[in-house]
XYZ file of C-alpha atoms in Angstrom:
651
model
C 24.131 -18.786 -6.154
C 23.178 -21.562 -4.112
C 21.749 -20.811 -0.880
C 23.969 -22.892 1.009
C 26.842 -20.670 0.264
C 24.982 -17.436 2.042
C 26.768 -17.889 5.274
C 30.332 -17.794 3.617
C 30.551 -15.373 1.110
C 27.351 -13.052 1.127
C 26.820 -11.437 4.516
C 30.317 -9.929 5.285
C 29.027 -6.761 6.429
C 28.289 -6.212 10.081
C 28.247 -2.757 11.706
C 30.845 -1.424 13.981
C 29.737 -1.270 17.596
C 29.959 1.582 19.995
C 31.338 0.653 23.406
C 29.908 3.894 25.406
C 26.228 3.308 24.629
C 23.981 1.148 26.340
C 23.597 -2.346 24.323
C 19.670 -0.902 23.169
C 20.719 2.524 22.284
C 21.202 3.491 18.630
C 24.870 3.596 17.724
C 26.841 5.541 15.280
C 28.287 4.032 12.276
C 30.994 5.352 10.283
C 32.445 2.561 8.160
C 32.896 -1.025 8.279
C 35.560 -1.853 11.079
C 35.663 -4.557 13.522
C 37.799 -7.855 14.259
C 38.455 -9.350 10.849
C 39.797 -12.953 11.558
C 41.291 -15.528 8.814
C 39.002 -18.329 8.552
C 39.281 -21.225 6.038
C 41.386 -18.976 3.599
C 38.694 -16.064 3.891
C 38.368 -13.361 5.543
C 35.282 -13.074 7.833
C 33.958 -9.631 9.485
C 33.877 -10.880 13.369
C 31.265 -9.288 15.448
C 33.032 -6.099 17.276
C 32.092 -6.347 21.233
C 32.074 -4.048 23.486
C 35.513 -2.700 24.528
C 36.384 -1.844 28.142
C 38.324 1.102 29.710
C 41.819 -0.717 28.624
C 41.023 0.485 25.114
C 38.790 3.008 25.364
C 39.317 4.776 28.594
C 35.844 4.202 30.079
C 33.524 1.675 31.079
C 30.780 0.325 29.039
C 27.489 1.162 30.459
C 26.131 -2.004 32.431
C 29.410 -3.839 33.033
C 32.590 -3.046 35.514
C 35.991 -4.049 35.505
C 39.027 -3.939 32.651
C 38.933 -7.510 31.156
C 38.594 -7.350 27.294
C 35.481 -9.193 26.052
C 35.096 -9.979 22.165
C 34.162 -12.643 19.962
C 35.704 -14.750 17.324
C 34.901 -17.623 15.039
C 36.629 -20.773 14.094
C 35.917 -24.033 12.891
C 34.179 -24.906 16.110
C 31.527 -21.952 16.279
C 31.232 -18.870 17.515
C 33.229 -18.499 21.502
C 32.551 -15.461 24.070
C 35.645 -14.729 26.199
C 35.183 -12.889 29.588
C 36.724 -11.431 32.452
C 35.335 -10.327 35.785
C 33.202 -7.754 34.085
C 31.093 -10.421 32.242
C 30.632 -12.835 34.830
C 31.382 -16.522 34.244
C 29.484 -18.797 31.887
C 27.333 -21.048 33.527
C 26.342 -24.908 33.264
C 23.031 -25.622 31.325
C 20.072 -24.871 33.784
C 18.715 -28.266 35.294
C 15.481 -27.060 34.466
C 15.951 -26.640 30.901
C 18.024 -29.742 30.177
C 15.004 -31.927 28.760
C 13.008 -29.315 26.733
C 15.777 -26.536 25.963
C 19.618 -28.042 25.577
C 20.971 -24.646 25.023
C 24.562 -24.838 25.118
C 25.653 -22.088 27.681
C 24.461 -19.795 29.572
C 25.313 -16.295 31.301
C 24.355 -15.384 35.131
C 22.989 -12.127 34.946
C 21.387 -11.957 38.505
C 21.490 -13.450 41.921
C 20.129 -16.716 42.076
C 16.573 -17.311 43.442
C 16.477 -20.223 46.238
C 17.043 -23.761 44.898
C 13.510 -24.686 46.512
C 11.488 -22.039 44.735
C 13.396 -22.878 41.119
C 12.093 -26.715 42.017
C 8.939 -25.915 42.842
C 7.640 -23.478 40.460
C 9.498 -23.917 36.826
C 10.357 -20.623 34.993
C 8.277 -20.790 32.556
C 5.295 -21.318 34.222
C 5.760 -18.071 36.459
C 6.715 -16.501 32.769
C 3.077 -17.019 31.529
C 2.049 -15.348 34.766
C 3.598 -11.892 33.999
C 1.682 -9.470 32.523
C 3.840 -6.409 32.325
C 7.442 -6.209 31.312
C 8.731 -4.952 34.550
C 7.290 -8.403 35.850
C 9.383 -10.222 33.412
C 12.311 -8.555 34.279
C 11.779 -9.070 37.944
C 11.577 -12.615 37.262
C 14.605 -12.569 35.005
C 16.514 -10.967 37.451
C 15.879 -13.690 39.698
C 17.003 -16.736 37.437
C 20.012 -17.848 35.620
C 19.310 -17.070 32.370
C 19.887 -19.687 29.336
C 19.709 -18.563 25.705
C 16.363 -20.121 25.468
C 15.057 -18.301 28.287
C 16.345 -14.957 27.192
C 14.394 -15.344 23.972
C 11.391 -16.753 25.850
C 11.560 -13.304 28.170
C 11.732 -11.091 25.320
C 9.017 -11.948 23.502
C 6.926 -12.256 26.688
C 7.707 -8.800 27.170
C 6.500 -8.149 23.607
C 3.092 -10.102 24.228
C 2.298 -8.061 27.208
C 2.552 -4.862 25.681
C 0.518 -5.960 22.407
C -3.372 -5.398 24.043
C -1.928 -2.038 25.578
C -3.075 1.441 24.523
C -0.597 3.487 23.102
C 0.059 5.762 25.861
C 0.345 2.760 28.224
C 2.775 0.853 26.072
C 4.933 4.146 25.959
C 4.851 4.241 29.954
C 5.738 0.338 30.287
C 8.370 0.978 27.521
C 10.260 3.538 29.628
C 10.057 1.220 32.656
C 11.383 -1.572 30.956
C 14.388 0.842 29.443
C 14.919 2.115 33.141
C 14.911 -1.240 34.528
C 18.339 -2.801 35.402
C 17.632 -6.295 34.471
C 16.794 -5.344 30.976
C 20.315 -3.973 29.920
C 21.602 -7.673 31.322
C 19.110 -9.318 29.372
C 20.396 -7.498 26.207
C 23.828 -8.276 27.079
C 22.750 -12.015 27.339
C 21.563 -11.906 23.856
C 24.385 -9.877 22.660
C 27.066 -12.269 24.188
C 24.897 -15.579 23.184
C 23.166 -14.614 19.811
C 25.600 -16.657 17.880
C 24.921 -19.693 19.295
C 21.094 -19.516 19.603
C 18.845 -21.847 18.125
C 17.340 -20.299 15.168
C 13.348 -20.047 16.454
C 15.112 -18.263 19.612
C 17.091 -16.088 17.508
C 14.160 -15.018 15.330
C 11.731 -14.353 18.068
C 14.312 -12.573 19.941
C 14.943 -10.437 16.623
C 11.023 -9.945 16.216
C 10.511 -8.924 20.099
C 13.172 -6.252 20.224
C 12.020 -4.930 16.982
C 8.797 -4.792 18.012
C 9.256 -2.992 21.428
C 11.134 -0.416 19.514
C 14.485 -0.873 20.295
C 16.713 0.919 17.883
C 17.746 -0.701 14.608
C 21.089 0.726 14.750
C 21.399 -0.254 18.213
C 24.338 -3.137 19.310
C 21.534 -5.325 19.998
C 19.574 -5.507 16.527
C 22.760 -5.255 14.684
C 24.080 -8.309 16.330
C 21.062 -10.283 15.905
C 20.750 -9.560 12.502
C 24.310 -10.701 12.218
C 23.919 -13.876 13.648
C 20.493 -14.227 11.715
C 22.586 -14.057 8.495
C 25.182 -16.590 9.327
C 22.264 -19.016 10.350
C 20.087 -18.475 7.939
C 20.199 -21.950 5.938
C 19.429 -23.695 9.150
C 15.958 -21.794 9.355
C 13.210 -24.214 9.036
C 9.644 -22.800 7.356
C 8.363 -21.606 10.695
C 11.650 -19.215 11.613
C 11.540 -18.032 7.926
C 8.034 -17.256 8.197
C 8.345 -15.216 11.411
C 11.567 -13.761 10.089
C 9.852 -12.447 6.760
C 6.662 -11.080 8.643
C 8.491 -8.338 10.377
C 11.798 -8.184 8.002
C 9.850 -6.369 5.433
C 9.158 -3.258 7.554
C 12.666 -2.619 8.662
C 14.605 0.367 7.450
C 17.606 -0.507 4.689
C 20.757 -0.636 6.175
C 23.505 -3.157 5.298
C 22.630 -5.747 7.438
C 19.081 -5.764 6.850
C 19.509 -5.645 2.846
C 22.000 -8.579 3.013
C 19.531 -10.326 5.196
C 16.541 -9.526 2.535
C 18.793 -10.758 -0.302
C 19.765 -14.032 1.870
C 16.117 -14.675 2.243
C 15.309 -14.372 -1.510
C 17.786 -16.806 -2.284
C 16.372 -19.396 0.635
C 12.896 -18.876 -0.546
C 13.557 -19.526 -4.313
C 15.622 -22.685 -3.162
C 13.179 -24.155 -0.817
C 9.553 -22.629 -2.712
C 8.142 -26.340 -3.932
C 8.851 -27.157 0.080
C 6.826 -24.880 1.565
C 3.684 -26.469 3.222
C 1.876 -23.278 5.071
C -0.285 -20.770 3.703
C 0.760 -18.333 6.237
C 4.438 -19.044 5.877
C 3.897 -18.847 1.932
C 2.237 -15.413 2.476
C 4.674 -14.075 4.586
C 7.778 -14.913 2.562
C 5.667 -13.546 -0.598
C 5.110 -10.281 1.080
C 8.929 -10.178 2.581
C 10.684 -10.724 -0.981
C 8.807 -7.524 -2.120
C 7.974 -5.827 -5.481
C 11.844 -5.852 -6.494
C 12.342 -9.811 -6.621
C 12.759 -11.306 -9.667
C 9.989 -11.542 -12.008
C 10.968 -15.635 -12.152
C 10.562 -15.629 -8.227
C 7.449 -14.020 -8.218
C 6.188 -16.734 -10.968
C 7.167 -19.617 -8.501
C 5.550 -18.182 -5.649
C 2.147 -17.728 -7.498
C 2.487 -21.322 -9.078
C 3.319 -22.524 -5.289
C 0.127 -20.206 -3.924
C -2.249 -21.830 -7.161
C -1.363 -25.229 -5.900
C -2.430 -24.697 -2.768
C -5.821 -22.957 -3.147
C -7.774 -25.403 -1.867
C -6.365 -24.587 1.778
C -7.508 -21.134 1.728
C -9.642 -19.988 4.521
C -11.119 -16.574 4.068
C -8.426 -14.876 6.270
C -5.731 -16.394 3.826
C -7.920 -15.154 0.808
C -8.003 -11.564 2.331
C -4.286 -11.661 3.164
C -3.063 -12.864 -0.355
C -4.764 -9.791 -2.260
C -2.953 -7.631 0.130
C 0.210 -9.585 -0.488
C 0.139 -9.282 -4.021
C -0.091 -5.858 -3.860
C 2.781 -5.364 -1.472
C 4.846 -7.665 -4.154
C 3.231 -4.994 -6.856
C 2.348 -8.446 -8.815
C -0.977 -8.819 -10.731
C -1.947 -12.507 -10.611
C -5.237 -12.762 -12.134
C -5.908 -16.251 -11.358
C -5.054 -15.896 -7.895
C -7.178 -12.513 -7.482
C -10.084 -14.071 -8.876
C -10.194 -17.014 -6.960
C -9.448 -14.822 -3.732
C -12.235 -12.431 -4.600
C -14.869 -14.640 -5.406
C -14.239 -15.928 -1.888
C -14.310 -12.613 -0.237
C -17.265 -11.459 -1.998
C -19.173 -14.633 -0.866
C -18.464 -13.574 2.992
C -18.101 -10.098 2.659
C -20.500 -9.202 5.932
C -17.879 -11.347 7.906
C -14.932 -9.227 7.039
C -13.501 -6.299 9.617
C -13.922 -2.695 8.282
C -9.948 -1.989 8.104
C -9.480 -5.308 6.299
C -12.038 -4.480 3.784
C -10.412 -1.028 2.945
C -6.936 -2.757 2.710
C -8.617 -5.252 0.057
C -10.206 -2.314 -2.227
C -7.001 -0.597 -1.696
C -4.972 -3.507 -3.102
C -7.344 -4.040 -5.925
C -6.524 -0.397 -6.804
C -3.026 -0.738 -6.542
C -2.999 -3.810 -8.643
C -5.434 -2.209 -11.163
C -7.561 -5.229 -10.675
C -11.404 -4.843 -11.225
C -13.834 -7.316 -10.528
C -17.196 -6.176 -11.171
C -18.861 -8.575 -8.892
C -16.308 -7.852 -5.693
C -16.707 -4.547 -6.007
C -20.147 -4.500 -6.321
C -20.497 -7.042 -3.471
C -18.468 -3.931 -1.394
C -20.651 -1.388 -2.153
C -23.844 -3.287 -1.571
C -22.265 -4.135 2.070
C -21.419 -0.327 2.323
C -24.785 0.893 1.851
C -26.564 -1.990 3.641
C -24.399 -0.638 6.698
C -24.203 2.884 5.930
C -24.995 4.138 9.180
C -21.838 2.418 11.165
C -19.609 4.148 8.736
C -18.190 7.668 9.239
C -17.984 9.879 6.037
C -14.090 9.862 5.924
C -14.791 6.100 5.750
C -16.934 6.031 2.873
C -14.983 8.979 1.156
C -12.208 6.528 1.108
C -13.919 3.804 -0.453
C -15.616 6.131 -3.277
C -11.866 7.624 -4.169
C -10.636 3.975 -4.347
C -14.072 3.279 -6.439
C -13.539 6.445 -8.624
C -9.991 5.004 -9.340
C -11.038 1.833 -10.507
C -13.838 3.438 -12.589
C -16.414 1.798 -10.670
C -19.649 3.837 -9.967
C -21.811 2.823 -6.859
C -24.876 4.432 -7.548
C -27.107 4.021 -4.357
C -23.784 4.331 -2.209
C -23.323 7.895 -3.918
C -26.909 8.680 -3.231
C -26.975 7.659 0.450
C -23.599 9.816 1.160
C -24.876 12.667 -1.361
C -28.246 12.601 1.380
C -25.987 12.777 4.285
C -23.804 15.930 2.929
C -26.792 17.903 2.210
C -27.941 17.643 5.269
C -24.865 18.318 7.267
C -22.201 19.885 5.023
C -20.227 21.779 7.843
C -19.050 18.325 8.777
C -16.579 18.014 6.145
C -13.308 19.290 6.329
C -11.507 20.835 3.336
C -9.719 17.470 2.335
C -13.515 15.960 2.406
C -14.999 18.917 0.397
C -12.153 17.983 -2.371
C -12.555 14.378 -2.242
C -16.601 14.596 -2.508
C -15.981 16.680 -5.461
C -13.746 14.910 -7.213
C -15.544 11.541 -6.838
C -19.132 13.318 -7.807
C -17.328 14.975 -10.721
C -15.450 12.198 -12.153
C -18.078 9.592 -12.127
C -20.295 12.269 -13.325
C -23.444 11.228 -10.536
C -25.447 14.169 -8.906
C -28.954 13.127 -9.257
C -31.202 15.990 -10.900
C -33.854 16.395 -8.032
C -30.716 16.902 -5.466
C -28.309 18.908 -7.823
C -29.148 22.313 -7.360
C -29.165 21.807 -3.355
C -25.978 19.713 -3.336
C -23.971 22.043 -5.461
C -24.947 25.169 -3.425
C -24.103 23.300 -0.093
C -20.886 22.064 -1.266
C -19.963 25.423 -2.630
C -20.712 27.102 0.551
C -18.415 24.991 2.417
C -15.710 24.999 0.118
C -15.967 28.937 -0.006
C -15.366 28.989 3.877
C -12.171 28.064 3.496
C -11.293 30.060 0.507
C -9.380 32.390 2.844
C -6.384 29.759 4.270
C -6.812 27.525 0.784
C -3.644 26.667 -0.972
C -3.500 27.746 -4.796
C -3.742 23.849 -5.819
C -6.619 22.796 -3.514
C -8.601 26.132 -4.960
C -7.870 24.771 -8.406
C -8.742 21.262 -7.543
C -12.202 22.435 -6.212
C -13.044 24.788 -9.135
C -11.887 22.192 -11.741
C -14.481 19.595 -9.794
C -17.232 22.344 -9.694
C -16.866 23.238 -13.463
C -16.964 19.704 -14.593
C -20.384 19.220 -12.797
C -21.835 22.554 -14.465
C -21.623 24.988 -11.708
C -19.562 28.008 -11.665
C -19.372 30.092 -8.186
C -17.878 33.613 -8.749
C -15.636 34.047 -5.706
C -13.532 31.023 -5.997
C -13.361 31.768 -9.896
C -12.245 35.184 -9.547
C -9.445 34.098 -6.872
C -8.355 31.266 -8.979
C -8.214 33.449 -12.155
C -6.321 36.207 -10.241
C -2.565 36.841 -12.074
C -0.747 36.101 -8.521
C -2.603 32.899 -8.298
C -2.023 31.652 -11.989
C 1.380 32.557 -11.617
C 2.007 30.076 -8.477
C 0.160 27.430 -10.373
C 1.856 27.567 -13.401
C 5.464 27.760 -12.291
C 7.837 24.943 -12.545
C 7.552 21.722 -10.307
C 6.181 18.149 -10.509
C 2.824 19.366 -10.502
C 3.077 21.729 -13.295
C 1.473 19.624 -15.738
C -1.710 18.778 -13.666
C -1.993 22.416 -12.977
C -1.929 23.182 -16.584
C -4.595 20.433 -17.403
C -6.809 21.405 -14.924
C -6.516 24.959 -15.789
C -7.126 24.087 -19.464
C -10.550 22.380 -18.627
C -11.684 25.152 -16.518
C -11.106 27.387 -19.279
C -12.917 25.112 -21.626
C -15.921 24.863 -19.497
C -16.365 28.658 -19.219
C -16.067 29.091 -22.773
C -18.245 26.298 -24.030
C -20.940 26.598 -21.060
C -20.798 30.304 -21.194
C -22.058 30.850 -17.382
C -24.161 33.789 -16.382
C -21.502 35.350 -14.350
C -21.319 39.191 -13.931
C -18.090 39.715 -16.004
C -16.728 37.387 -18.753
C -14.063 35.266 -16.911
C -11.267 33.311 -18.741
C -7.993 32.102 -18.297
C -5.573 34.803 -19.892
C -4.235 33.817 -23.173
C -0.618 32.577 -22.997
C -0.720 31.297 -19.231
C -1.123 27.710 -20.407
C -0.541 25.450 -23.002
C -3.329 23.180 -24.098
C -2.635 19.531 -24.248
C -2.060 17.997 -27.609
C -3.116 14.599 -28.652
C -1.346 12.269 -31.152
C -3.803 9.462 -31.007
C -4.672 7.816 -34.220
C -7.449 5.612 -35.416
C -6.723 1.820 -36.336
C -7.218 1.531 -39.840
C -9.223 -1.983 -39.806
C -11.623 -0.160 -37.704
C -11.895 2.882 -40.088
C -12.452 0.749 -42.825
C -15.232 -0.993 -41.311
C -17.190 1.784 -40.133
C -16.958 3.457 -43.558
C -18.736 0.240 -44.833
C -21.761 0.483 -42.689
C -22.003 4.104 -43.057
C -22.261 3.889 -46.634
C -22.764 7.459 -48.460
C -22.545 9.176 -45.182
C -19.231 11.783 -44.475
C -17.061 10.204 -42.549
C -14.235 12.109 -40.565
C -11.422 10.310 -38.645
C -9.412 11.476 -35.839
C -11.390 14.500 -35.144
C -9.760 16.817 -32.539
C -12.010 19.553 -30.725
C -10.617 22.299 -28.539
C -7.114 20.764 -28.841
C -7.877 18.232 -26.159
C -10.941 15.902 -27.328
C -10.190 13.515 -29.632
C -12.927 11.255 -31.471
C -11.848 8.486 -33.698
C -14.302 8.902 -36.129
C -17.408 11.271 -36.756
C -20.166 10.208 -39.294
C -22.560 13.010 -40.791
C -25.946 11.730 -41.941
C -28.348 13.812 -43.834
C -31.612 13.680 -42.526
C -34.855 13.759 -44.767
C -36.402 17.245 -44.973
C -40.191 17.426 -44.074
C -40.922 20.361 -45.969
C -39.854 19.874 -49.370
C -41.102 23.398 -50.691
C -38.584 25.555 -52.371
C -37.712 28.718 -50.611
C -39.693 31.665 -51.654
C -38.131 34.662 -53.438
C -35.864 36.944 -50.801
C -35.959 34.256 -48.385
C -32.333 32.325 -47.555
C -31.984 28.727 -47.920
C -31.626 27.208 -44.393
C -28.556 24.535 -43.916
C -29.034 21.105 -44.978
C -30.241 19.298 -41.678
C -27.925 16.354 -40.741
C -27.191 14.128 -37.574
C -23.792 13.992 -36.511
C -22.592 10.731 -34.592
C -19.455 10.201 -32.628
C -17.561 6.877 -32.366
C -14.984 6.560 -29.631
C -12.895 3.690 -29.312
C -12.513 4.005 -25.485
C -9.998 1.756 -23.704
C -11.101 -0.769 -21.683
C -9.718 0.720 -18.143
C -11.348 4.311 -19.090
C -14.946 3.487 -18.812
C -16.606 3.469 -15.639
C -18.578 0.274 -14.628
C -22.495 1.033 -15.045
C -22.088 3.099 -17.867
C -22.930 1.731 -21.364
C -19.802 0.809 -23.407
C -20.385 1.434 -26.752
C -17.699 -0.754 -28.158
C -16.774 -4.049 -26.387
C -13.584 -4.912 -28.296
C -13.024 -8.264 -26.633
C -16.023 -9.280 -27.996
C -15.466 -8.522 -31.664
C -11.941 -10.726 -31.692
C -14.211 -13.957 -32.219
C -16.763 -12.795 -34.540
C -16.353 -12.989 -38.392
C -16.157 -9.751 -40.820
C -20.122 -9.822 -41.607
C -20.898 -10.436 -37.914
C -18.521 -7.508 -36.722
C -20.367 -5.147 -39.447
C -23.692 -6.080 -38.366
C -22.819 -5.772 -34.664
C -21.234 -2.301 -34.991
C -24.319 -1.122 -37.124
C -26.546 -1.948 -34.391
C -24.300 -0.175 -31.634
C -23.995 3.070 -33.691
C -27.363 2.922 -35.149
C -29.565 1.437 -32.527
C -32.954 2.850 -34.090
C -31.988 1.015 -37.244
C -33.050 4.087 -38.962
C -32.577 4.161 -42.734
C -29.124 5.912 -43.584
C -30.206 7.929 -46.007
C -28.685 7.220 -43.644
C -27.438 3.624 -42.934
């Protein structure tokens, strides 16, 4: 559908408006109603306005009189009709005639003296306002044009941006109680359909950021007017709209506006000139946008990479994550720019970047190494929680930052009691999954972590208990008290009953059982998961025949087993059994049993690229083999499997 049709046939879903509530209060919506007027042979849902006592039996808050006020749409545009309650529409304010030619104004308060208006322009005084109350006091003294309404709402939002949360709540309450605020909202509702696109966008931005309920008449009216004027929006107005629309809750008007914005963006993407505008629009179209639109936006971004500043590069990575779109060319360009200036990036932004990489499953060794080195170099400025969050994301990316892990381990050993239960579980998860505990600190680390873990034992949920014991078992540590509680029948019943986490619990319990049976820890009593409690996961993997033939070729006469499954869990692609030459060739004496033939067993694993942690050896870099001939592959594979170049009596 062409973008120019949006105003006529796409957006018909205006929300009904309650007359017995203030304009900024949330309304209750029950179906679609309002003034439906014929327009050009089509039906249009008109903006239902605040009814008066003549229709409802009660007067809307903030208005007096019995006149009916409503809006209709005809070929000439939107018109507002008002009676005594609405006050008469005034002419354009002389002070705005040159710069802000708004079509009509509404008087909302007593006028200030003519001398003051001439000597101190409204906008000069507006810039000097430093709180919402200051703005509303000023608005109450002036005749308000549509531009002044928008500027006043925007200034109210600007004055609260840098306030603390507590102060912002206090100022917001003063704003809602101020008599001029309802009058300002009335002006915005009455003139929304006649506002210029930038005034409309900034008014909507301001009221949303100020916390005006989304289901209020004010917000819904501005949303509806925005739908009608969307084709008139320039790049800046579209960018501002996109910047906050994506964070609004789903409703009929918001969803319709988002769909319309996607159509407009797709129609105009080639003409976008600002990187910031492009990123805002990319973020707003979201993960549900068609792949064709995502590709168009990607190509446009690639054509503008020369304009990328460091903040642009940072925000592009975050934007791609919001779109759920992994554009490797864009990510590579942005990662290089970010890595080069890693020390200048604020901590919160650095965390957002790493999280975006994790969400996109994008791993650039240069970038994650630069982040890890920066964290290690500035270690003392980071809290435990921040470092743990970074490490959890690194673990998810299969990256092992050795120096950073060592520094955190030392801090944890020195003060383990500073960790919460969530911190303890996260630390154990990271170190167990990355298989990193230096031998010279291993015992001390495990004892300190176990002590803190056990201090939460009595108030710990079964799932958290399983997570902690699972990690400790992977690290080769088997604390008795947590194990006994975990293997208690009531705990096991709760862990294995139905639910979304059942499969995860079953898998962890299976590996706890494996560790107990294979490691055989010296416990006072034999502890195992009771038979029948869990169903071990079965593997259905198979070996690629081409690789199997190649390995058989280099193994020679050695025994080759393919697709070996151990303990119903561990899948080994190939096991090569090599007989070793005996050093003692004498025959066994009479009555002496012959010892089994000595042999060497080599396991060959075809691990997916994403399953290997960076910093660990990769036995078979498959991507390198794609460009090699058959003979070169055989020689390369032989050097990887048998690096000592022993005779394979052996190969």
